[in-house]
Amino acid sequence: METNITYYVALLVLIVIGFVVVKKVASCLIKSIITIVLVAIGVAVYYFYLK
């Protein structure tokens, strides 16, 4: 039996990595692109694995 905790941990790691990358990058455009990509990955994980 597979639990959803693995997906939640993966999403949490993704968010932490995203924050670290955003703090290192100075450009607003790149910050926006990274945020959009992270949101898209989060939605894909929810749609394909948690639904």
PDB file of C-alpha atoms in Angstrom:
ATOM      1  CA  MET A   1       0.000   0.000   0.000  1.00  0.00           C
ATOM      2  CA  GLU A   2       1.465   3.301  -1.099  1.00  0.00           C
ATOM      3  CA  THR A   3       0.896   6.374   1.027  1.00  0.00           C
ATOM      4  CA  ASN A   4       0.674   9.966  -0.112  1.00  0.00           C
ATOM      5  CA  ILE A   5       3.381  11.074   2.319  1.00  0.00           C
ATOM      6  CA  THR A   6       6.050  10.454  -0.329  1.00  0.00           C
ATOM      7  CA  TYR A   7       4.425  12.949  -2.660  1.00  0.00           C
ATOM      8  CA  TYR A   8       4.021  15.518   0.107  1.00  0.00           C
ATOM      9  CA  VAL A   9       7.701  15.174   1.028  1.00  0.00           C
ATOM     10  CA  ALA A  10       8.701  15.539  -2.637  1.00  0.00           C
ATOM     11  CA  LEU A  11       6.551  18.661  -2.946  1.00  0.00           C
ATOM     12  CA  LEU A  12       8.060  20.105   0.238  1.00  0.00           C
ATOM     13  CA  VAL A  13      11.593  19.482  -1.065  1.00  0.00           C
ATOM     14  CA  LEU A  14      10.620  21.126  -4.354  1.00  0.00           C
ATOM     15  CA  ILE A  15       9.359  24.206  -2.516  1.00  0.00           C
ATOM     16  CA  VAL A  16      12.513  24.458  -0.385  1.00  0.00           C
ATOM     17  CA  ILE A  17      14.768  24.155  -3.447  1.00  0.00           C
ATOM     18  CA  GLY A  18      12.646  26.777  -5.190  1.00  0.00           C
ATOM     19  CA  PHE A  19      13.055  29.244  -2.317  1.00  0.00           C
ATOM     20  CA  VAL A  20      16.822  28.707  -2.246  1.00  0.00           C
ATOM     21  CA  VAL A  21      17.094  29.268  -5.999  1.00  0.00           C
ATOM     22  CA  VAL A  22      14.875  32.368  -5.885  1.00  0.00           C
ATOM     23  CA  LYS A  23      16.964  33.905  -3.086  1.00  0.00           C
ATOM     24  CA  LYS A  24      20.147  33.376  -5.125  1.00  0.00           C
ATOM     25  CA  VAL A  25      18.758  34.801  -8.371  1.00  0.00           C
ATOM     26  CA  ALA A  26      18.436  38.560  -8.708  1.00  0.00           C
ATOM     27  CA  SER A  27      16.280  38.988 -11.814  1.00  0.00           C
ATOM     28  CA  CYS A  28      12.535  39.408 -11.356  1.00  0.00           C
ATOM     29  CA  LEU A  29      11.808  37.681 -14.664  1.00  0.00           C
ATOM     30  CA  ILE A  30      13.756  34.592 -13.667  1.00  0.00           C
ATOM     31  CA  LYS A  31      12.007  34.564 -10.273  1.00  0.00           C
ATOM     32  CA  SER A  32       8.653  34.628 -12.058  1.00  0.00           C
ATOM     33  CA  ILE A  33       9.633  31.798 -14.395  1.00  0.00           C
ATOM     34  CA  ILE A  34      10.873  29.654 -11.501  1.00  0.00           C
ATOM     35  CA  THR A  35       7.665  30.289  -9.560  1.00  0.00           C
ATOM     36  CA  ILE A  36       5.500  29.362 -12.543  1.00  0.00           C
ATOM     37  CA  VAL A  37       7.493  26.158 -13.132  1.00  0.00           C
ATOM     38  CA  LEU A  38       7.234  25.156  -9.458  1.00  0.00           C
ATOM     39  CA  VAL A  39       3.494  25.771  -9.413  1.00  0.00           C
ATOM     40  CA  ALA A  40       3.072  23.751 -12.617  1.00  0.00           C
ATOM     41  CA  ILE A  41       5.057  20.839 -11.169  1.00  0.00           C
ATOM     42  CA  GLY A  42       3.037  20.977  -7.960  1.00  0.00           C
ATOM     43  CA  VAL A  43      -0.239  20.928  -9.887  1.00  0.00           C
ATOM     44  CA  ALA A  44       1.001  18.029 -12.043  1.00  0.00           C
ATOM     45  CA  VAL A  45       1.980  16.010  -8.968  1.00  0.00           C
ATOM     46  CA  TYR A  46      -1.421  16.649  -7.434  1.00  0.00           C
ATOM     47  CA  TYR A  47      -3.328  15.853 -10.613  1.00  0.00           C
ATOM     48  CA  PHE A  48      -1.467  12.694 -11.602  1.00  0.00           C
ATOM     49  CA  TYR A  49      -0.654  11.143  -8.223  1.00  0.00           C
ATOM     50  CA  LEU A  50      -2.933  12.459  -5.508  1.00  0.00           C
ATOM     51  CA  LYS A  51      -6.248  12.625  -7.300  1.00  0.00           C
TER      52      LYS A  51
END
